[in-house]
Coordinates of C-alpha atoms in Angstrom, one line a residue:
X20 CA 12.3 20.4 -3.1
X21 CA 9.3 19.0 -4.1
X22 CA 8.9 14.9 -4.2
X23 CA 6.6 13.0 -6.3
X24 CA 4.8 9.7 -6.4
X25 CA 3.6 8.3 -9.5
X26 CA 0.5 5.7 -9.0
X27 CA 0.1 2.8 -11.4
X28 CA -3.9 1.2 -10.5
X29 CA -3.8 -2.2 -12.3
X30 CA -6.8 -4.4 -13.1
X31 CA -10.6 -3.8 -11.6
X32 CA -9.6 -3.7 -8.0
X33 CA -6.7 -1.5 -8.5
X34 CA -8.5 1.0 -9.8
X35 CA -11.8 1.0 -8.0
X36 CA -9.2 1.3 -4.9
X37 CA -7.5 4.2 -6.5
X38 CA -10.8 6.3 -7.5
X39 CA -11.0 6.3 -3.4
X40 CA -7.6 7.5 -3.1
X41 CA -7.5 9.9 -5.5
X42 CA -10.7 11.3 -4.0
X43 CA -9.0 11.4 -0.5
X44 CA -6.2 13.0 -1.6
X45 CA -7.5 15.7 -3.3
X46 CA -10.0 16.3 0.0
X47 CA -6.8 16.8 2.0
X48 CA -5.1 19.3 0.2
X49 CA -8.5 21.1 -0.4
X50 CA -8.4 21.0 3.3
X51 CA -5.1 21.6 3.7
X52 CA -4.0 24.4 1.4
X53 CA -6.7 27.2 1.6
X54 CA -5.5 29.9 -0.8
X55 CA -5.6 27.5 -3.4
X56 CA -2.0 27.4 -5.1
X57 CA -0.2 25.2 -6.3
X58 CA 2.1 24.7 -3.9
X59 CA 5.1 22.2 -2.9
X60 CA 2.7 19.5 -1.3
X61 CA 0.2 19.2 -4.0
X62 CA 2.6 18.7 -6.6
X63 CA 3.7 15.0 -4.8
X64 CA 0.5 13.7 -6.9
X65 CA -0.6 16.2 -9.3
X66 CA 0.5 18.7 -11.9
X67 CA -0.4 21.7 -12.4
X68 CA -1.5 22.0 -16.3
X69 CA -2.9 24.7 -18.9
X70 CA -5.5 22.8 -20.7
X71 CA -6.3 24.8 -23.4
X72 CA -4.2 23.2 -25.6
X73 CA -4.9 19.5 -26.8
X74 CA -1.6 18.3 -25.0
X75 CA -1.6 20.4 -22.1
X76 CA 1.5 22.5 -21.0
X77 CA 2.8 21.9 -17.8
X78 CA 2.7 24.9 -15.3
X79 CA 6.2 25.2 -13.4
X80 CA 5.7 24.9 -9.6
X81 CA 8.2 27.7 -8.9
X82 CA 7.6 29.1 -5.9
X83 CA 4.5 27.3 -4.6
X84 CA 2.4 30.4 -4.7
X85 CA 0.9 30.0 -8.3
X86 CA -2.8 29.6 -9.0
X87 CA -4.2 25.9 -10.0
X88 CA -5.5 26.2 -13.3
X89 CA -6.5 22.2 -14.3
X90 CA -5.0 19.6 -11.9
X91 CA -4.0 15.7 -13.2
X92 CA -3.2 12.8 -11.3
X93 CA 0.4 11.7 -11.3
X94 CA -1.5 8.7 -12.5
X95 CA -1.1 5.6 -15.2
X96 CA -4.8 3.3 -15.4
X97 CA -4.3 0.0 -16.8
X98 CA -7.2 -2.4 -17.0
X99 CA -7.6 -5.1 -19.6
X100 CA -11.4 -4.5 -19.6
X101 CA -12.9 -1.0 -19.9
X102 CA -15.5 -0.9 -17.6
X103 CA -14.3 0.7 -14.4
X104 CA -11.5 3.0 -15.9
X105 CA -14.7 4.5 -18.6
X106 CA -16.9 4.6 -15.1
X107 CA -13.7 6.6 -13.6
X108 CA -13.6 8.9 -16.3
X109 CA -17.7 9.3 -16.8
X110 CA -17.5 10.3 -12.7
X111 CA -16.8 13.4 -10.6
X112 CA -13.1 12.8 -10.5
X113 CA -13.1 12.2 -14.4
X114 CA -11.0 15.7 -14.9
X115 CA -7.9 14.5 -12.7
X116 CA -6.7 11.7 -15.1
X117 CA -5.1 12.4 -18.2
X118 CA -6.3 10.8 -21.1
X119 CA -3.1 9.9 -22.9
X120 CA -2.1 7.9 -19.6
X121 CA -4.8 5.1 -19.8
X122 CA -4.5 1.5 -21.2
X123 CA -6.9 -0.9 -21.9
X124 CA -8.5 -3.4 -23.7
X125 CA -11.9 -5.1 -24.1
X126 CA -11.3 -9.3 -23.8
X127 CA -10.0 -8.7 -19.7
X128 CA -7.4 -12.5 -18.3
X129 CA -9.9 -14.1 -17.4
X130 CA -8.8 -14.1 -13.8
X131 CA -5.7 -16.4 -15.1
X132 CA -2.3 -14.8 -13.7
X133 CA -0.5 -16.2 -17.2
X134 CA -2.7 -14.5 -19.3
X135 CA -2.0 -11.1 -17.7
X136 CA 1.7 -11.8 -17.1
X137 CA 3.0 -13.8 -20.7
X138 CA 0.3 -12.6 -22.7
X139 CA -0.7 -9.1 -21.9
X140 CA 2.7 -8.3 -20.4
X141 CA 4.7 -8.3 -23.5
X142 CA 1.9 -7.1 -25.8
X143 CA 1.6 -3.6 -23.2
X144 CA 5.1 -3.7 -22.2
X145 CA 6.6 -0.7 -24.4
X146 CA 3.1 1.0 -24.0
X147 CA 3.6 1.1 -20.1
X148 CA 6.9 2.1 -20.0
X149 CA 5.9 5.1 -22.8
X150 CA 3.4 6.4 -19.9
X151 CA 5.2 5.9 -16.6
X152 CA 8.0 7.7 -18.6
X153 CA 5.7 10.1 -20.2
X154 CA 4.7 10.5 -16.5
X155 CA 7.9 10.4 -14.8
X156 CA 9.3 13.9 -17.3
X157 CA 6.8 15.7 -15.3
X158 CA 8.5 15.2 -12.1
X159 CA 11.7 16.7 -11.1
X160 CA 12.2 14.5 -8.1
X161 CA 10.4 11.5 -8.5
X162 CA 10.5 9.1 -5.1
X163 CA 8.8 6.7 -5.7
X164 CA 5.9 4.4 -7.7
X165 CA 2.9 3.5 -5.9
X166 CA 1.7 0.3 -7.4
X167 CA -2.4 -0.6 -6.2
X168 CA -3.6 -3.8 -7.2
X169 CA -5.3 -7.2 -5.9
X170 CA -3.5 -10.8 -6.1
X171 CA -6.5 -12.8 -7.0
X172 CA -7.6 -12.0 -10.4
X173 CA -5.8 -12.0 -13.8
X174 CA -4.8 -8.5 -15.0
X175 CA -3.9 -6.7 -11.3
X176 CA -1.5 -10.4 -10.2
X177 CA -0.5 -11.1 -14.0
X178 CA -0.3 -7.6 -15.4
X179 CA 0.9 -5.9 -12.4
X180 CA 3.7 -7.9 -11.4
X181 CA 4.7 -8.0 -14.8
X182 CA 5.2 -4.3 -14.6
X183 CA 7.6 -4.7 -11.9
X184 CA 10.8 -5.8 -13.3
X185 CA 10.2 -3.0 -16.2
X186 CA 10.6 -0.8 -13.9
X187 CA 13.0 -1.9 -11.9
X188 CA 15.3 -1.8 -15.4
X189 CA 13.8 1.5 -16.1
X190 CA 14.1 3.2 -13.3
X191 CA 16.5 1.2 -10.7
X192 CA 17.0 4.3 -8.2
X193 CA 13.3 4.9 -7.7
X194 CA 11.7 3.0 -5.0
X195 CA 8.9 0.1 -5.9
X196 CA 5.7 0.3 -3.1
X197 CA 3.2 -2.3 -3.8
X198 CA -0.3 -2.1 -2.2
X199 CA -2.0 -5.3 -2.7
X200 CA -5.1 -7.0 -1.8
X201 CA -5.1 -10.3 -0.7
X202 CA -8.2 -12.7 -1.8
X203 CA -10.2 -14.3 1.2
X204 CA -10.6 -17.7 2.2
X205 CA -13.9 -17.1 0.8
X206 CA -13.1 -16.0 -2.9
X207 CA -15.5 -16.9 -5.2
X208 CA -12.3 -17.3 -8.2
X209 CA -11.5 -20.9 -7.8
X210 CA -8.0 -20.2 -9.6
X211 CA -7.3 -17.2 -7.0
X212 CA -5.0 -19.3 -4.8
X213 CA -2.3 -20.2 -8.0
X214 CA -3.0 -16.4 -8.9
X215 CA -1.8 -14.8 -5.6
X216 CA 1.6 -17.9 -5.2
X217 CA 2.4 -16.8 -8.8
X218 CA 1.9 -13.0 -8.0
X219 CA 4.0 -13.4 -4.8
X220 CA 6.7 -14.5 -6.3
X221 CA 7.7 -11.7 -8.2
X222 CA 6.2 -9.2 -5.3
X223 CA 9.3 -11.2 -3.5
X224 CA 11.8 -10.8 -6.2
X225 CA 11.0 -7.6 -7.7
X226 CA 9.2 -5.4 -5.2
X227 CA 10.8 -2.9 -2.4
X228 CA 7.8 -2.7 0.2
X229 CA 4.5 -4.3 0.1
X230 CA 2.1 -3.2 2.1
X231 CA -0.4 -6.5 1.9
X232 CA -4.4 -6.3 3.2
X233 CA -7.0 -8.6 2.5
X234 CA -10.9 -8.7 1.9
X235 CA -11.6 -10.8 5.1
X236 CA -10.0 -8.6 7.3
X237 CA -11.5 -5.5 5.5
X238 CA -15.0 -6.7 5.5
X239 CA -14.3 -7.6 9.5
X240 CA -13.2 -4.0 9.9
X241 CA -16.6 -2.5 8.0
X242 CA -18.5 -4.8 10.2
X243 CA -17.8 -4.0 13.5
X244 CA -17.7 -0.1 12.2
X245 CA -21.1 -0.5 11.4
X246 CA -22.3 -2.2 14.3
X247 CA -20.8 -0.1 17.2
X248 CA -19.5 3.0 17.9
X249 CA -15.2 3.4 18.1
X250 CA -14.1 5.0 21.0
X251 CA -10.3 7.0 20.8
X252 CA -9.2 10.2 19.5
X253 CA -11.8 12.7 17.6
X254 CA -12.9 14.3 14.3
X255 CA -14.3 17.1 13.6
X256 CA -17.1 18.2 11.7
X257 CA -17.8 17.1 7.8
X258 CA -17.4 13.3 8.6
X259 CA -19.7 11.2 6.4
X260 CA -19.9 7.5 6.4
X261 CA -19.0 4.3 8.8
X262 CA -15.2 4.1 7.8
X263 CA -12.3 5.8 7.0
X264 CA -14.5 9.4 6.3
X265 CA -14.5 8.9 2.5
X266 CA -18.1 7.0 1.9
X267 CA -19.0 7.6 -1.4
X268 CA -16.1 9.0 -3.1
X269 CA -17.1 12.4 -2.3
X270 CA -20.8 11.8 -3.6
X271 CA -23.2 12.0 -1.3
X272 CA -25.9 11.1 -3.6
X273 CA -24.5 8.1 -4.4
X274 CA -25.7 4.7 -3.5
X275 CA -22.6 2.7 -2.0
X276 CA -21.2 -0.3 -4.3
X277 CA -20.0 -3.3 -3.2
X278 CA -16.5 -3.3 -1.7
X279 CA -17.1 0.7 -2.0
X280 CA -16.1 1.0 2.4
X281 CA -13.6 -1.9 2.3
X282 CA -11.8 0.2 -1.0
X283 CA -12.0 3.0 1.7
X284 CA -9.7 1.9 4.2
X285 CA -7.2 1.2 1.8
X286 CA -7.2 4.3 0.1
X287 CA -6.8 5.7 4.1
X288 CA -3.7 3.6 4.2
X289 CA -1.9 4.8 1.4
X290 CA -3.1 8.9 2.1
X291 CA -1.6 8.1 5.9
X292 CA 1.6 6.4 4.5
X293 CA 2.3 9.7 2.3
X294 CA 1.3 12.5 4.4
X295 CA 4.6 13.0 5.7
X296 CA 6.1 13.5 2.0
X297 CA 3.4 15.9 1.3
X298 CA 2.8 18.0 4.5
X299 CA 4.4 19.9 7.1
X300 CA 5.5 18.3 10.3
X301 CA 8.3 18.0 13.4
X302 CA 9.3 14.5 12.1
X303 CA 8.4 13.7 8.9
X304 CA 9.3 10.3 7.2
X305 CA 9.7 10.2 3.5
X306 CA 8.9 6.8 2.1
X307 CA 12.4 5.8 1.4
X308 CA 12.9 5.8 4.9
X309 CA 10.1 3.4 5.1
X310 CA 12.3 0.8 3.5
X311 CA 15.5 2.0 5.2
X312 CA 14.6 1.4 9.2
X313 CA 11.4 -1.3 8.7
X314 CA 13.3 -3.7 5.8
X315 CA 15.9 -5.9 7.8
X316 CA 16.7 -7.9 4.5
X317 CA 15.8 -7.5 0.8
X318 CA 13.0 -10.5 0.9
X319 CA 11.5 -9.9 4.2
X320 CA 9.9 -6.4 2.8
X321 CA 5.9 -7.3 3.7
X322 CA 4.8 -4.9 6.2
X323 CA 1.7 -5.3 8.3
X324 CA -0.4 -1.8 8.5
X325 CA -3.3 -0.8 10.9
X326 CA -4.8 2.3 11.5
X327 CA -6.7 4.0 14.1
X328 CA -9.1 5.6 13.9
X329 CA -11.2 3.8 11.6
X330 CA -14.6 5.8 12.3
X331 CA -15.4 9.1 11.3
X332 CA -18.2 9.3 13.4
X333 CA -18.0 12.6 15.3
X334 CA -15.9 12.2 19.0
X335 CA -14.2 14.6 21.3
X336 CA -11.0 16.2 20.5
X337 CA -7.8 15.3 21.5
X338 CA -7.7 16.7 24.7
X339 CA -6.7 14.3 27.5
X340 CA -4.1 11.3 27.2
X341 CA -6.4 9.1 28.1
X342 CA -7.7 9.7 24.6
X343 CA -4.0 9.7 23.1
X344 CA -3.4 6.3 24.7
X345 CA -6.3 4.8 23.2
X346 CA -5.3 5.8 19.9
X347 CA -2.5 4.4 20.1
X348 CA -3.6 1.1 21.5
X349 CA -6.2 1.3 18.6
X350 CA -3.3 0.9 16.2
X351 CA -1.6 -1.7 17.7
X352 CA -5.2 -3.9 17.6
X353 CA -5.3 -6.8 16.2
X354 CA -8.8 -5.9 15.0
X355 CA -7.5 -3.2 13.4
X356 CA -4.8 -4.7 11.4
X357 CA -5.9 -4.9 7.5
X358 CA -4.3 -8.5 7.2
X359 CA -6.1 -11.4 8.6
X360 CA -4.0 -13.1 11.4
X361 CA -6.8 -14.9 13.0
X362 CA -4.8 -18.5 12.1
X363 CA -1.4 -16.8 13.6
X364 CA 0.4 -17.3 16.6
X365 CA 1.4 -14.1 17.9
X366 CA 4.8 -13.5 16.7
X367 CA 8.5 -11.4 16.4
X368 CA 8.4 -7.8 15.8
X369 CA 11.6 -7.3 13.4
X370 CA 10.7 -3.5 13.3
X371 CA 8.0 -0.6 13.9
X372 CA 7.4 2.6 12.7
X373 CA 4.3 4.5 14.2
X374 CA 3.0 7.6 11.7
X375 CA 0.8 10.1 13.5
X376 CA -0.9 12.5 12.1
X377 CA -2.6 16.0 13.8
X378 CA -1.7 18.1 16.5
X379 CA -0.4 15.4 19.0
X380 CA 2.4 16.5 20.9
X381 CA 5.7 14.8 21.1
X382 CA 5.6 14.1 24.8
X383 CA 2.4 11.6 24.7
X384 CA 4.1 10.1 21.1
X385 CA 7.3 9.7 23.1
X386 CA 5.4 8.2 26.3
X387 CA 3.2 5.9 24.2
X388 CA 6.2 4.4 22.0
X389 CA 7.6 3.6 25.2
X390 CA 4.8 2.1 26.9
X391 CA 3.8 0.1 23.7
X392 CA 7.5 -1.3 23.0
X393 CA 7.1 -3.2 26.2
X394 CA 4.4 -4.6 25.0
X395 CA 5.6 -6.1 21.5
X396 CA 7.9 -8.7 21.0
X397 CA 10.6 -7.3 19.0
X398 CA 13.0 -9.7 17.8
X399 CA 16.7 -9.4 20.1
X400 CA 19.1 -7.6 17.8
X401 CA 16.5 -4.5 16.9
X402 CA 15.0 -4.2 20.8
X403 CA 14.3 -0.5 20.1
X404 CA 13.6 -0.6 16.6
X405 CA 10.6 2.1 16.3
X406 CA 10.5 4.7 13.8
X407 CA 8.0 7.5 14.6
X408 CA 7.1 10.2 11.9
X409 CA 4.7 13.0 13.1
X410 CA 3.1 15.1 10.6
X411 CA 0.8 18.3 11.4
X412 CA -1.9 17.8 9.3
X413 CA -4.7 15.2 10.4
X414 CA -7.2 13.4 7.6
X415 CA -9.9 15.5 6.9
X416 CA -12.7 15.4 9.1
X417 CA -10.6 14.0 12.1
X418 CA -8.3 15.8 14.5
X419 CA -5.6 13.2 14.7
X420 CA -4.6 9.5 13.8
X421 CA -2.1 6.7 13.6
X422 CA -0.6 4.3 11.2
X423 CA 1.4 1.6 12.4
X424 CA 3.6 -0.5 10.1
X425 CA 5.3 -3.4 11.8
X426 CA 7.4 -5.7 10.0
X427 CA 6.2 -9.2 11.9
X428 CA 6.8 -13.2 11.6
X429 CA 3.2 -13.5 11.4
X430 CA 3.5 -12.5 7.5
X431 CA 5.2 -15.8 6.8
X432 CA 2.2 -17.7 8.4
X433 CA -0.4 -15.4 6.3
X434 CA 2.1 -16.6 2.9
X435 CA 2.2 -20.4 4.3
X436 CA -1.6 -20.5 4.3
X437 CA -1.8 -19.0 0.6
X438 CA 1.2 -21.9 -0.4
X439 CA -1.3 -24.2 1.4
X440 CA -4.3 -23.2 -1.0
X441 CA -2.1 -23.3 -3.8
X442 CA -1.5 -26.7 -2.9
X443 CA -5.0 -28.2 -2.6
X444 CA -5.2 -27.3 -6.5
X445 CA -1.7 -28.4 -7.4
X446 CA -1.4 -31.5 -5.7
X447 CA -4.4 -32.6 -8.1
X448 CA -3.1 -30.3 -11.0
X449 CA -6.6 -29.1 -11.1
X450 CA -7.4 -26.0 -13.2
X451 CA -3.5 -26.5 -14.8
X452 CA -4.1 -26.7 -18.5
X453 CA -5.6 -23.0 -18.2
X454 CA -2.2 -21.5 -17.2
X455 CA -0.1 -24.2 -19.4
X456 CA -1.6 -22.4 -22.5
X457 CA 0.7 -19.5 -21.4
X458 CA 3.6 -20.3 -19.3
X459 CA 5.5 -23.6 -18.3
X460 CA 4.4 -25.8 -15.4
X461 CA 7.9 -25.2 -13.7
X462 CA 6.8 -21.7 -13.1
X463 CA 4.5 -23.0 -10.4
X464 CA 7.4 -25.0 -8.8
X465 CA 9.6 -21.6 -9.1
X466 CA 6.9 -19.4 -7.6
X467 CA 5.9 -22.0 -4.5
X468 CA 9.6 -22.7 -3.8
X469 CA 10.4 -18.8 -3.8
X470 CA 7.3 -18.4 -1.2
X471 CA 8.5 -21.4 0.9
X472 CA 11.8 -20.2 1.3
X473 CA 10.7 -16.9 2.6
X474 CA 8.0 -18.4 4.7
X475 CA 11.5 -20.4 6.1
X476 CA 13.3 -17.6 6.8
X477 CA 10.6 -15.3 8.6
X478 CA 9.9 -19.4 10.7
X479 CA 14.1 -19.7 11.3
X480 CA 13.9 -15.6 13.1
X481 CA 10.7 -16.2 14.6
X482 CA 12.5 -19.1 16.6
X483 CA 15.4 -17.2 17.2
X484 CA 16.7 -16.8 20.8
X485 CA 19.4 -14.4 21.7
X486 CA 22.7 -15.3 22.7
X487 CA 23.7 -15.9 26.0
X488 CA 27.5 -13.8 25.4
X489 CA 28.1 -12.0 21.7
X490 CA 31.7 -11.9 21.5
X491 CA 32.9 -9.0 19.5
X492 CA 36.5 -7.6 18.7
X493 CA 35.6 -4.4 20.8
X494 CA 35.1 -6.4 23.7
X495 CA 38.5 -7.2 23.8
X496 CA 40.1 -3.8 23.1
X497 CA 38.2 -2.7 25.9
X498 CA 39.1 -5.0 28.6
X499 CA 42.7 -4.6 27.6
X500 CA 42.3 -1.1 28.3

């Protein structure tokens, strides 16, 4: 049965990242399905439509083996200003979106989180839910949303997280992932630290997984791509560009914006994170099993991701486990991780999962899970908490890779730094009368408490020791026996 994802890009960021992703994608299954049908795994992000009509009729999947007439992004754009979703739609992927499933507006939030969230939230609200439902009658069974947007401006933390109890209401059964991007300590928006407490807070209460990265930790990552070459597993031949193999959205004319590699790894993360719905493999984890075996409790649902490799410059093939053991270490780098934990102590592991991709055979997957689980510090009462999903098909131009996802402590030191931020402004209710326009000041005390109580609770299992003797009822049945 064919599963779907629909993808809601929010704000400037969001969408800049998802013109990457969409490019990946499609490069993937162009890769992956050669006849060119429409088949099972292309439908997870796009129908299949006859577009000679001015509201194109949708083409049943059926048996997988039709032709691809006009394909369109499972998609819903939402920007409050039109300039990157009209540069999305003047580009090379401009026939993938669907017209009828864009919103936007010319004024932008002003990088204010109120504006986007009590202002532009209630005036869009029906409009959104019209195309995610528009979106969702395409899809006969619909797994999940894919939410991409950044935490530091106005539209993508305001509108976005605005968008998340709609659908919660809407659509309670279907699971809510959340790709975000975290400002750096650098940020040139001087309001980007209330923006991101205020975003968190409903990314806390509202939000199933959230897969968080942030621009210091990408731009590290571009760096030390540029400056030397990776070592680890291979690609093969086609690979363009310094990072994650899609340089230039599939343009190689194209001169390389700013952010352009850093957008790049992200879009990686979230083709990686959804091969397994879309492709063949031994062990394929479907994203609701994401939130099943790596979300311990409802709040704690921040996941740490890291990827390996992160080159696509050409290397040898997969041959040895010499090579298979530094992929795997690769992922496991702290250098590789997309959130900056520079300022953290290294801390708990309350669970794992490990997502290869390519021909890697179970034996070394098996042998490597072992040998790195000795290695982590996973929290007592989940020792041998890994989830490992293989899927057969590779990224394009490489011949295998790795995504690890670990649900870790460190997260709640990454969240007590952005509180801290927040604070420096607070404290001195600097910048204050711009969201007071909007929404009441007792939202700020909601959203930092909500944030210090979770950076409490990953700080109470981070100290956690194990017991010396866990009594349980059993015990006693069997020692009476």
């Amino acid at each position: 049965m064919p599963r779907e994802l629909i993808t809601i890009q929010v704000g400037q960021c969001g969408n800049q990242v998802g013109c990457r992703f969409w490019d990946v994608a499609l490069r993937e299954h162009a890769a992956a399905n050669r006849k060119g049908v429409y088949d099972e795994a292309l439908s997870s992000f796009f129908r299949n439509v006859d577009s000679r009509s001015d509201d194109p009729a949708d083409i049943p999947l059926g048996e997988g083996t039709g032709a691809i007439r006009t394909l369109k992004a499972r998609a819903v754009l939402v920007d409050m200003e039109e300039g990157v979703i009209n540069q999305l739609e003047r580009g090379h992927l401009a026939d993938i979106f669907d017209a009828r499933q864009r919103i936007t507006s010319v004024s932008g939030a002003g990088n204010n989180w109120a504006h986007g969230h009590a202002v532009y939230g209630p005036q869009y609200a029906e409009e959104l839910l019209d195309k995610v439902r528009r979106a969702a009658e395409f899809c006969d069974s619909l797994q999940g949303f894919s939410l991409v947007h950044s935490l530091g401006g106005g539209t993508g933390s305001g509108l976005g997280t605005y968008l998340l109890p709609l659908l919660a209401d809407e659509f309670p059964s279907v699971f809510r992932f959340v790709s975000c991007l975290f400002p750096g300590v650098d940020d040139d928006v001087i309001t980007s630290p209330y923006n991101t407490v205020l975003a968190l807070n409903q990314l806390i209460e509202h939000a199933d997984c959230v897969l968080p990265a942030d621009n210091g930790a990408l731009a590290g990552i571009v760096e030390r791509a540029q400056r030397r070459p990776p070592h680890g597993m291979g690609t093969r031949g086609g690979a363009r560009g310094p990072v994650a193999n899609v340089a230039n959205a599939g343009d190689p004319g194209a001169k390389p914006r700013a952010f352009d590699e850093m957008n790049n790894i992200v879009a990686s993360l979230l083709a990686n994170l959804t091969a397994g719905m879309r492709f063949e493999g031994s062990l394929n984890v479907d994203l609701n099993e994401i939130t099943t075996n790596l979300v311990p409790y409802p709040r704690m649902h921040f996941l740490l991701s890291s990827m390996a490799p992160l080159s696509s410059a050409p290397r040898g093939a997969p041959s040895s486990s010499s090579r298979v053991d530094q992929l795997f270490s690769d992922a496991l780098a702290r250098d590789h991780l997309l959130l900056d934990l520079r300022g953290a102590a290294r801390a708990k592991h309350l669970a794992a999962a490990l997502l290869v991709r390519g021909d890697v055979p179970i034996s070394e997957v098996s042998r490597n899970v072992s040998r790195l689980g000795q290695q982590l510090d996973m929290i007592h009462w989940n020792e041998d908490g890994f989830k490992v999903g293989l899927c057969r098909v590779p990224p394009v131009g490489q011949d295998a890779a790795v995504l690890c996802l670990l649900n870790n402590c460190a997260v709640g030191s990454v969240l007590g730094e952005h509180r801290a931020r927040f604070d420096r402004l607070y404290l001195r209710k600097a910048h204050l009368h711009h969201y007071t326009q909007y929404v009441e000041e007792a939202t700020f005390d909601e959203a930092r408490a909500c944030v210090g109580e979770l950076v409490d609770d990953y700080a109470r299992l981070q100290a956690s020791v194990p017991p010396a003797h866990v009594e349980h009822p059993l015990d006693d049945a069997i020692e009476l026996r």
